XYZ file of C-alpha atoms in Angstrom:
108
model
C 0.000 0.000 0.000
C 1.297 3.499 -0.806
C 2.489 5.846 1.907
C -0.149 8.000 3.635
C -1.186 11.211 1.933
C 1.220 14.052 2.626
C 0.141 17.495 3.779
C 0.470 20.100 1.052
C 1.120 23.727 1.919
C -1.371 26.433 0.975
C 1.287 27.989 -1.279
C 1.636 24.706 -3.179
C -2.131 24.346 -3.509
C -2.373 27.901 -4.843
C 0.410 27.192 -7.344
C -1.272 23.966 -8.494
C -4.621 25.721 -8.959
C -2.875 28.453 -10.932
C -1.229 25.881 -13.213
C -4.600 24.173 -13.770
C -6.119 27.540 -14.732
C -3.183 28.132 -17.112
C -3.790 24.721 -18.690
C -7.471 25.500 -19.235
C -6.588 28.869 -20.773
C -3.984 27.256 -23.050
C -6.560 24.684 -24.151
C -8.967 27.447 -25.114
C -6.232 29.246 -27.055
C -5.323 26.066 -28.914
C -8.992 25.408 -29.697
C -9.357 28.924 -31.127
C -6.150 28.636 -33.166
C -7.265 25.339 -34.705
C -10.852 26.470 -35.324
C -9.948 28.096 -38.642
C -8.915 24.667 -39.980
C -12.202 23.052 -38.988
C -15.401 22.820 -41.003
C -17.464 23.203 -37.838
C -17.937 25.920 -35.252
C -14.968 27.062 -33.178
C -16.603 25.412 -30.181
C -18.341 22.209 -31.164
C -19.731 20.913 -27.890
C -20.963 17.647 -29.449
C -17.465 16.768 -30.627
C -15.940 17.671 -27.266
C -18.461 15.594 -25.326
C -17.846 12.594 -27.592
C -14.060 13.010 -27.293
C -14.329 13.163 -23.501
C -16.544 10.067 -23.398
C -14.088 8.124 -25.567
C -11.114 9.210 -23.452
C -12.877 8.350 -20.218
C -13.807 4.907 -21.547
C -10.105 4.146 -21.906
C -8.850 5.880 -18.767
C -11.812 4.831 -16.641
C -11.452 1.112 -17.181
C -9.890 -1.041 -14.471
C -6.068 -1.253 -14.514
C -5.528 1.428 -17.172
C -4.344 4.155 -14.805
C -2.295 1.650 -12.818
C -0.500 0.447 -15.958
C 0.129 3.961 -17.289
C 1.355 5.107 -13.862
C 3.727 2.161 -13.634
C 5.155 2.873 -17.080
C 5.508 6.572 -16.280
C 7.246 5.985 -12.943
C 9.251 2.831 -13.666
C 9.847 3.366 -17.381
C 9.719 0.645 -20.026
C 9.570 -2.829 -18.503
C 9.342 -6.392 -19.691
C 5.942 -8.073 -19.352
C 6.768 -10.088 -16.213
C 8.371 -7.050 -14.574
C 5.156 -5.111 -15.180
C 3.091 -7.968 -13.788
C 5.224 -8.049 -10.634
C 4.794 -4.288 -10.144
C 1.017 -4.466 -10.627
C -0.088 -6.471 -7.622
C -3.127 -8.628 -8.370
C -3.320 -8.279 -12.161
C -3.603 -11.469 -14.208
C -1.397 -12.118 -17.229
C -4.459 -12.123 -19.483
C -5.716 -8.779 -18.174
C -2.283 -7.179 -18.461
C -1.927 -8.446 -22.016
C -5.408 -7.221 -22.982
C -4.873 -3.795 -21.402
C -1.444 -3.340 -23.018
C -3.002 -4.217 -26.381
C -5.811 -1.695 -25.797
C -3.394 1.055 -24.746
C -1.221 0.390 -27.799
C -4.247 0.472 -30.133
C -5.253 3.826 -28.610
C -1.740 5.170 -29.225
C -1.014 5.673 -25.532
C 1.959 3.293 -25.470
C 4.311 1.803 -28.054
């Protein structure tokens, strides 16, 4: 089990919130810059909802975040090394999830 949650200072929380706001603002700027290349409105809510649903289907499924976190933290690993790091995952599930993540372009 991971270590207990650490206390974060108010200054750090303020900085994190500021960075999140910056990310949202950058996303809006990118959307506006790309709008001229689109055949639809600058803000197509239907497309954005569908894109979010598709992304959440991948990221929301069991083991996906755990696998991506392991690869991010530990770097590239052989199959059995990944399985050892992911406590409780079956070989079949790991194989299926790696295949899904590769087909979605999230891993190579």
